[in-house]
Short mmCIF file of C-alpha atoms in Angstrom, two decimals:
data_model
loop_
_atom_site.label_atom_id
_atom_site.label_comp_id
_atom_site.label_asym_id
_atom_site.label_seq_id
_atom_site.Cartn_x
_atom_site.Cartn_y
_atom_site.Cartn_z
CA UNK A 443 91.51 142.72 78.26
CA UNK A 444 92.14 142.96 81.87
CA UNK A 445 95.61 141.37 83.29
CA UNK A 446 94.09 138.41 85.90
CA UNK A 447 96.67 136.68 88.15
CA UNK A 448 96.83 133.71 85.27
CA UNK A 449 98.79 137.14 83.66
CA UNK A 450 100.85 137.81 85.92
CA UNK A 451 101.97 134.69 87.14
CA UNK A 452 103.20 134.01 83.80
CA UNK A 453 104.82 137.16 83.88
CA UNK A 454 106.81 135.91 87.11
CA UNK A 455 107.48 132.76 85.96
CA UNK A 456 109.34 133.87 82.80
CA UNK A 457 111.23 136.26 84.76
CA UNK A 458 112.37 133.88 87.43
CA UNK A 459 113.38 130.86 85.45
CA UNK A 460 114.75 132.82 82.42
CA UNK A 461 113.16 130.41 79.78
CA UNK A 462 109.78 130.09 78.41
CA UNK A 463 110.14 126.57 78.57
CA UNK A 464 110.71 126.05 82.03
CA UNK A 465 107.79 128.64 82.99
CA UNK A 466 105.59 126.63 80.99
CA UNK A 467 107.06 123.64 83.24
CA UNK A 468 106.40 125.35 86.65
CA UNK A 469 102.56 126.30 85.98
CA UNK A 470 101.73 123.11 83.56
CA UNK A 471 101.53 124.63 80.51
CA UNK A 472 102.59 124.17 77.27
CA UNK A 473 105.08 126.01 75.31
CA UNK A 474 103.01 126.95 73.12
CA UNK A 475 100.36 128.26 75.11
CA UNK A 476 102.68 130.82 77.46
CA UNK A 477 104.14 132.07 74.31
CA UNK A 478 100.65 133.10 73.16
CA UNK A 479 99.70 134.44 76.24
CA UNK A 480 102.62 136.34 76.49
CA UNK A 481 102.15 138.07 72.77
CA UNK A 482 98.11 138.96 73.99
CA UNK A 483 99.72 140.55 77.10
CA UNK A 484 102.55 142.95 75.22
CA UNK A 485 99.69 143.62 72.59
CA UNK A 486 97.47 144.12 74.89
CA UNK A 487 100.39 146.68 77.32
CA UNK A 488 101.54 147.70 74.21
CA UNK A 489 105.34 146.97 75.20
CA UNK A 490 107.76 143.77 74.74
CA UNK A 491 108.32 142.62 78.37
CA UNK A 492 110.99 139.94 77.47
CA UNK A 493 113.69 139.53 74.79
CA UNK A 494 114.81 136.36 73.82
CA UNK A 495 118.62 135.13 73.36
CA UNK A 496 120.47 132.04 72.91
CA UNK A 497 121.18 132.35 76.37
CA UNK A 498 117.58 132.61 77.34
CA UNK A 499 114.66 134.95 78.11
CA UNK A 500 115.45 138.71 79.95
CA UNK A 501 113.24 140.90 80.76
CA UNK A 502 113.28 144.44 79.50
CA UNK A 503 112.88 147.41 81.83
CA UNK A 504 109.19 147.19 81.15
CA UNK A 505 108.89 143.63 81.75
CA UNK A 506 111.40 144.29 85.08
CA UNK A 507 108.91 146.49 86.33
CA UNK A 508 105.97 144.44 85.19
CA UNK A 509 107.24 141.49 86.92
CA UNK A 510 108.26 143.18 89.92
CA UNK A 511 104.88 144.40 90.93
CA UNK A 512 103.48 141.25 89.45
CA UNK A 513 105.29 139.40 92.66
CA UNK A 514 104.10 142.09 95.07
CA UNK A 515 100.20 141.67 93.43
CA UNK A 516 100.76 137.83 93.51
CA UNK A 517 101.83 137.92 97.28
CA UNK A 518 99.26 139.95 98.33
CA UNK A 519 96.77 137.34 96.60
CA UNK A 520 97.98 134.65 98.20
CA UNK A 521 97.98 136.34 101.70
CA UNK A 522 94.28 137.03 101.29
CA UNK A 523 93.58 133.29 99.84
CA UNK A 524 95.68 132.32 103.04
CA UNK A 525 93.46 134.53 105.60
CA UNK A 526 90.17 133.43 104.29
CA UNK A 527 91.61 129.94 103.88
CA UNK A 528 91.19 129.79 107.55
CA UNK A 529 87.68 131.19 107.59
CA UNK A 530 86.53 128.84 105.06
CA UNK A 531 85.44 124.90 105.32
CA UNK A 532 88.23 123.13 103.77
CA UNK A 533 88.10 122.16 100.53
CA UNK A 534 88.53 118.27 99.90
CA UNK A 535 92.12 117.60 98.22
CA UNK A 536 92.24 117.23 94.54
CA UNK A 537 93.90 114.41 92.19
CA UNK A 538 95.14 115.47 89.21
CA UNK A 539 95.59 112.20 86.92
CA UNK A 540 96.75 112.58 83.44
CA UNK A 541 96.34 109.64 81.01
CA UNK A 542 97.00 109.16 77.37
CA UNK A 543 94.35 107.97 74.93
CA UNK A 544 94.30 104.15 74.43
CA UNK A 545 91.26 101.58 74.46
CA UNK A 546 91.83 100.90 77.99
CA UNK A 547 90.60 104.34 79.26
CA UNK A 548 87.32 103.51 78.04
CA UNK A 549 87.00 100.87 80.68
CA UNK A 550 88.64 102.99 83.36
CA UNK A 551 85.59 105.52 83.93
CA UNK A 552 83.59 103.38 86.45
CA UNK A 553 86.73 102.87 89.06
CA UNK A 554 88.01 106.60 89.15
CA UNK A 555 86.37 107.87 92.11
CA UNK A 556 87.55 104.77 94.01
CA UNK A 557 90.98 105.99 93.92
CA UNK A 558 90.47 108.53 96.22
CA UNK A 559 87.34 109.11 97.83
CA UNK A 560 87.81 111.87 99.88
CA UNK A 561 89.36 114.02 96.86
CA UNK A 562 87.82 115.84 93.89
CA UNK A 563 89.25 114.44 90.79
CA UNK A 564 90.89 116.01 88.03
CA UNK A 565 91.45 114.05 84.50
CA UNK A 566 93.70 114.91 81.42
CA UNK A 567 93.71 113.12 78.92
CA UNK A 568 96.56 113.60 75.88
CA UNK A 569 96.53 112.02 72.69
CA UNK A 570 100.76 111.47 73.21
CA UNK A 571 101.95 110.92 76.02
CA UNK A 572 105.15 113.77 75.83
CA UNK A 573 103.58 116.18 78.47
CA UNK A 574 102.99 113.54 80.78
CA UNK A 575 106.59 113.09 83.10
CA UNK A 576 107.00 117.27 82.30
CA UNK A 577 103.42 117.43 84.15
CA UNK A 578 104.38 115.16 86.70
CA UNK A 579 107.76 116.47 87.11
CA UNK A 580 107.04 119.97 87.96
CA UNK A 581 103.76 118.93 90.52
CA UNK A 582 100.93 119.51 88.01
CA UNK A 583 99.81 116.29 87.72
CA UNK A 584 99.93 113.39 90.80
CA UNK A 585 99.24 110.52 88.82
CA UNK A 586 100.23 109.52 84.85
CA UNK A 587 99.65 106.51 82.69
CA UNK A 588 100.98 106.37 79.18
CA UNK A 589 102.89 104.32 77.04
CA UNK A 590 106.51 105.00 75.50
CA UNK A 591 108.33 103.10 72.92
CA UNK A 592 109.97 99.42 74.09
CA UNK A 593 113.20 100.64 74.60
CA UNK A 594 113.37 104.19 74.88
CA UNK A 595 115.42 105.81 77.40
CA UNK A 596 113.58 107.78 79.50
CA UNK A 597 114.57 111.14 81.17
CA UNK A 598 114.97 110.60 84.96
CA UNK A 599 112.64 112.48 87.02
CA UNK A 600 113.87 113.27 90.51
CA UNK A 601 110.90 112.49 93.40
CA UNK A 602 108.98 110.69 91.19
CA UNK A 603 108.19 106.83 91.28
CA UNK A 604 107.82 104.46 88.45
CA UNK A 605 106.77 101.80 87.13
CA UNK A 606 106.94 99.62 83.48
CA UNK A 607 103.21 97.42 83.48
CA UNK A 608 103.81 95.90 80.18
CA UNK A 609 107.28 95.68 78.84
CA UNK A 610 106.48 95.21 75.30
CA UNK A 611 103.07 95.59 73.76
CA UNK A 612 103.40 95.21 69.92
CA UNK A 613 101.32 97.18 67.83
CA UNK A 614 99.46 95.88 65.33
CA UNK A 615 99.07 96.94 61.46
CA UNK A 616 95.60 98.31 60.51
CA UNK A 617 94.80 98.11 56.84
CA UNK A 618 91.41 97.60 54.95
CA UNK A 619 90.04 93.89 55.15
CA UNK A 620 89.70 93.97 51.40
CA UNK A 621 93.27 94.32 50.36
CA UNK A 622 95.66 91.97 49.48
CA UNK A 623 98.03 91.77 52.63
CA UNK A 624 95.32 90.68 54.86
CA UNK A 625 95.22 88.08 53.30
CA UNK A 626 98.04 86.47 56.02
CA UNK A 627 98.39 86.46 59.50
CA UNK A 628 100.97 89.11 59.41
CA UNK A 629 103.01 90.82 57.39
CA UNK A 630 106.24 92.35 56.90
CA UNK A 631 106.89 95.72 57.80
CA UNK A 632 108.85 96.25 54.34
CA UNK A 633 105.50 95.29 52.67
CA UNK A 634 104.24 98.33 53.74
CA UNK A 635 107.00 100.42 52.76
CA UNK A 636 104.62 101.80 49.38
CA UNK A 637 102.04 102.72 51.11
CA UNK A 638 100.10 105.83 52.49
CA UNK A 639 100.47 105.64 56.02
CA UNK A 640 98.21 107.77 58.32
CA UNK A 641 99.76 109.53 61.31
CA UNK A 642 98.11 111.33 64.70
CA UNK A 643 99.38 115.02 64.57
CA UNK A 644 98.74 115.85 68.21
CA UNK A 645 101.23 113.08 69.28
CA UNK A 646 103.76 115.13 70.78
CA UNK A 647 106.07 112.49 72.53
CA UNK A 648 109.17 110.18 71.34
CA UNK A 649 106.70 107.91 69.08
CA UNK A 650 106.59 109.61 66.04
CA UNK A 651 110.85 109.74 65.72
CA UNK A 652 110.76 106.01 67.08
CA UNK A 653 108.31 105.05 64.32
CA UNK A 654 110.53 106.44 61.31
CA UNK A 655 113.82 105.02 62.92
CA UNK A 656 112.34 102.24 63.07
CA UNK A 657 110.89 102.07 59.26
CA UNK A 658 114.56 103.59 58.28
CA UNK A 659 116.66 100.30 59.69
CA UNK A 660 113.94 98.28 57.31
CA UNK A 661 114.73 100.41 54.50
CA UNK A 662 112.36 102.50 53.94
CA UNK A 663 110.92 106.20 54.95
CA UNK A 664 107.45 106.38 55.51
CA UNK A 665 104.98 108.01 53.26
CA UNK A 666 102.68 109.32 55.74
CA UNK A 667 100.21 111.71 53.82
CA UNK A 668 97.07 111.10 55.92
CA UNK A 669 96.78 112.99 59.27
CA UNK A 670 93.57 112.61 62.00
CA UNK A 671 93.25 112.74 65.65
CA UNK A 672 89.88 111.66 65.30
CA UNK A 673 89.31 107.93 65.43
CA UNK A 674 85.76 107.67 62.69
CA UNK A 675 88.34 109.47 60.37
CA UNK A 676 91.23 107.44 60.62
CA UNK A 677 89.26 104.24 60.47
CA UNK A 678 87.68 105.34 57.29
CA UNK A 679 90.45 106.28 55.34
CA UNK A 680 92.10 102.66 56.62
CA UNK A 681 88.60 100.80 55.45
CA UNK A 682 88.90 102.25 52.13
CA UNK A 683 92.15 101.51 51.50
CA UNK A 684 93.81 104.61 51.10
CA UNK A 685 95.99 104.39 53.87
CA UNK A 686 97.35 102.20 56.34
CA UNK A 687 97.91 102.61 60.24
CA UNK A 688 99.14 101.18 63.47
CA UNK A 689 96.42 99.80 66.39
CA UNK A 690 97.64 99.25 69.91
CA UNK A 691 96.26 95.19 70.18
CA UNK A 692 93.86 96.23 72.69
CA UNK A 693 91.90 98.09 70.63
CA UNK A 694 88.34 96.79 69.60
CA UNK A 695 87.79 95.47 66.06
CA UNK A 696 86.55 97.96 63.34
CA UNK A 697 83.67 97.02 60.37
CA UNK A 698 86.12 96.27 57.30
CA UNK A 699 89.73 96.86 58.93
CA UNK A 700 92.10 93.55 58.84
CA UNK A 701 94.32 93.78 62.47
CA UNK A 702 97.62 92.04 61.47
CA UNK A 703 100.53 91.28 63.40
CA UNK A 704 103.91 92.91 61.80
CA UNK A 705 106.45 90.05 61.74
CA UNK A 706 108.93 90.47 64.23
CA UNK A 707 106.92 93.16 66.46
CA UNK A 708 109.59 95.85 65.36
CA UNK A 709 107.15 98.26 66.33
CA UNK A 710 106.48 97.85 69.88
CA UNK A 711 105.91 100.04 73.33
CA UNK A 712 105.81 100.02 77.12
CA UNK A 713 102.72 100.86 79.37
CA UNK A 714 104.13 103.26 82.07
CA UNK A 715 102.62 104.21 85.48
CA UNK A 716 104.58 107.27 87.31
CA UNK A 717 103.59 108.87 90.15
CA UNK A 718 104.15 111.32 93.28
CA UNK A 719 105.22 109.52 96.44
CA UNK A 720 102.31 111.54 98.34
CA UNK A 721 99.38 109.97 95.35
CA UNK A 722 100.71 106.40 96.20
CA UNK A 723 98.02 104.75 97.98
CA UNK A 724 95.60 105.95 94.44
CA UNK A 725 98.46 104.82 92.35
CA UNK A 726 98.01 101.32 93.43
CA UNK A 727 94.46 101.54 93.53
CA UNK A 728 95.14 102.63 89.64
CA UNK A 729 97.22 99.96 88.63
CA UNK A 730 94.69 97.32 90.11
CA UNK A 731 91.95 99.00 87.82
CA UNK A 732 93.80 99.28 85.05
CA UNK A 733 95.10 95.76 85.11
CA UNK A 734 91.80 94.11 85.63
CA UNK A 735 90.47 96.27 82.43
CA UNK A 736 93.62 95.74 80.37
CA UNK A 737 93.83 91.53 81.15
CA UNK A 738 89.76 91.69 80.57
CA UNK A 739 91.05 93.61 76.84
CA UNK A 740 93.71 91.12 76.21
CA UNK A 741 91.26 88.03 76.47
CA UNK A 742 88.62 89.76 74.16
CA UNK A 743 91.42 90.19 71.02
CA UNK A 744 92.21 86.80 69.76
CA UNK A 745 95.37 87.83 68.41
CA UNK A 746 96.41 90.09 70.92
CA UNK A 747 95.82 86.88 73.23
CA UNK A 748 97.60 84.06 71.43
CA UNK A 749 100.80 86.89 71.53
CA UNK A 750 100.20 87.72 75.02
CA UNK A 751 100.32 84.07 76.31
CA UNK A 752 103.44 83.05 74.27
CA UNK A 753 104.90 86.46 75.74
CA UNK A 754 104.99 85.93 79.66
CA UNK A 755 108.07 87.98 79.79
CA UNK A 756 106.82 90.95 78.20
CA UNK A 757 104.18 91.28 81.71
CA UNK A 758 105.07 90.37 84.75
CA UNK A 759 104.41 93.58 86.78
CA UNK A 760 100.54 93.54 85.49
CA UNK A 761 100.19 90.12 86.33
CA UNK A 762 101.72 90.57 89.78
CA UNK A 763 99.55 92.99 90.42
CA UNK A 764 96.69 91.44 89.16
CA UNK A 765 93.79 90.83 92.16
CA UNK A 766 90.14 88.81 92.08
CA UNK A 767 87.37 90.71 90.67
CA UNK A 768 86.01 93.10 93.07
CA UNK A 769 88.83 92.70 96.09
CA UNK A 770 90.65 95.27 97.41
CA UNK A 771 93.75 97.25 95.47
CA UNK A 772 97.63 95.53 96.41
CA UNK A 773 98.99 96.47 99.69
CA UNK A 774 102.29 96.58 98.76
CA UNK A 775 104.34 98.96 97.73
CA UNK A 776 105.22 99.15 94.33
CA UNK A 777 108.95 98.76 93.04
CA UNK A 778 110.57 101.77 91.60
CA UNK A 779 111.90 101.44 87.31
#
C-alpha cells in the first residue's frame, strides 16, 4: 500500500484537532472509517502514530514526524493544484446535497439538476439522518434534508440556516393485513407492546433512543429482534406476521401490510431542511421540489390525508412555500428555526 494524500491528510487532521472525532468532522468522514484507515496506515508503517487518552488523541514521535512532513507534502500539493488551477478551464462548482431515505426522494430525481444548473451535483443519501448537520456543519455537504423526532432538541450549528417543513409527521404502524389489530383504524401503541418489532440498523441518529423512550413512558420496552436496511426484507417479515414496524405516512402501500394510525401519534417527527448561506438560492429551489412531491404524496395516502387536513398546524412552512405546478422556486428568503 502506498500512503496517497487521502493518508496523509488524515494523518494531519488527527494531529491538529487532537480527536478522531473531530478529524472525521473536518474531512466528512465517519468515525468509524478514519479509525480504520488509521489502523491500515500503522500496519501498513509498521508504527502507532497516535495514542489515545481520556484527554484525547497525541501523536507519538513517529506520528510527530509523520504528520509534520505530511503538512509540508500536503502544502506542496496544494501549491501545484493552485498553479495548474490557473492553467486549467475552470471546473463548474459542485453541490453536495445529502438526503435521508424516505418515499419522497423517489420523486425528487427529475428536479435535481434544476437546482443548480451551472454546478455538478453531488448526492448522499443516509438511511438516518445523524451525519447530516455533522456534514453540514464542518462544509462537506451544502444542502441536507432529513427528518428528526417532533420535539427533539437539536444541536445548534453556527453559519448554518434552517428550516422545520413539517412540524409533526406521525408515523404510522406497519403490521401484516391478516392479523388481528388491523382489524381497526388504529391502534394503541401498548397493543403492540408483545410483539417482534423490526428495526433499521444503519439508523445512526436520535430515532432509535426516541423510539424506546417513547415505548418506555407507555410501559413497555420494545422487543425488537428483526433487523433490515433493505425495504423487500422488512416488508416480508411485516406481511408474514412475524414482526411489526413503523412507515413514515408517505410511503406507498405494500401487497398484504395493514398501515394503521397509532392512537395519539406518540410516535411522530419533523422534516428538516438546513443549509449553507452560500447554497441558498438551490435551497429554495429544493424546498419548492420537495413540497410539490411531498403535497402530491400526501393526497395519494388516504389516511395520511384525512390526518394531514385535520392537522393544519403541523405544516405551515410547506404550504407557504408551496407554488403552481411548473412555476418558478419562492423568491423569498427563507426564515431561520
Amino acid at each position: 500500500m502506498d500512503l496517497g494524500p487521502h493518508h496523509l491528510r488524515m494523518i494531519e487532521a488527527i494531529a491538529a484537532t487532537g480527536s478522531i472525532s473531530k478529524a472525521a468532522a473536518r474531512l466528512g468522514l465517519t468515525q468509524p472509517a478514519v479509525s480504520t484507515m488509521l489502523r491500515r496506515v500503522e500496519g501498513h508503517l509498521g508504527a502507532q502514530l497516535f495514542v489515545r487518552s481520556p484527554e484525547g488523541v497525541t501523536p507519538t514521535p513517529v506520528g510527530a514526524e509523520v504528520a509534520t512532513r505530511a503538512r509540508a507534502a500536503l502544502a506542496a500539493i496544494d501549491d501545484l493544484n493552485a498553479a495548474l488551477a490557473h492553467r486549467l478551464p475552470a471546473a463548474p462548482p459542485l453541490l453536495r446535497i445529502g438526503i435521508q431515505a424516505c418515499p419522497a426522494l423517489t420523486g425528487l430525481g427529475g428536479h435535481l439538476d434544476a437546482l443548480r444548473p451551472d454546478a455538478r451535483l453531488q448526492l448522499r443519501v443516509d438511511p438516518g439522518g445523524g451525519r447530516i448537520p455533522a456534514l453540514l456543519g464542518s462544509g462537506a455537504l451544502d444542502i441536507g434534508l432529513f427528518q428528526e423526532p417532533a420535539g427533539h432538541d437539536p444541536r445548534p450549528r453556527d453559519g448554518l440556516r434552517r428550516l422545520v417543513l413539517v412540524e409533526r409527521e406521525p408515523l404510522l404502524a406497519g403490521m401484516s393485513a391478516a392479523g388481528p389489530l388491523a382489524a381497526g383504524p388504529a391502534v394503541d401503541l401498548a397493543d403492540l407492546a408483545d410483539r417482534d418489532w423490526l428495526d433499521d440498523p444503519l439508523d445512526d441518529g436520535p430515532w432509535p433512543a426516541h423510539f424506546r423512550a417513547v415505548c418506555a413512558a407507555a410501559g413497555f420496552t420494545p422487543r425488537v429482534r428483526y433487523w433490515s436496511s433493505d425495504w423487500q426484507i422488512s416488508a416480508s417479515l411485516i406481511r408474514s406476521g412475524r414482526a411489526v414496524g413503523l412507515y413514515q405516512p408517505t410511503a406507498a402501500s405494500r401487497d398484504g401490510i395493514a398501515f394503521r394510525r397509532i392512537a395519539g401519534d406518540p410516535l411522530a417527527q419533523r422534516v428538516v431542511l438546513m443549509w449553507r448561506p452560500e447554497a441558498e438560492p438551490a435551497a429554495e429551489r429544493l424546498r419548492a421540489a420537495f413540497t410539490g412531491v411531498y403535497l402530491g404524496l400526501v393526497q395519494a395516502q388516504r389516511i395520511y390525508r384525512e390526518w394531514w387536513d385535520e392537522h393544519p398546524e403541523a405544516h405551515p412552512a410547506l404550504l407557504a412555500a408551496r407554488v403552481p405546478e411548473g412555476g418558478p422556486a419562492p423568491g423569498t428568503r427563507a426564515p431561520s428555526r
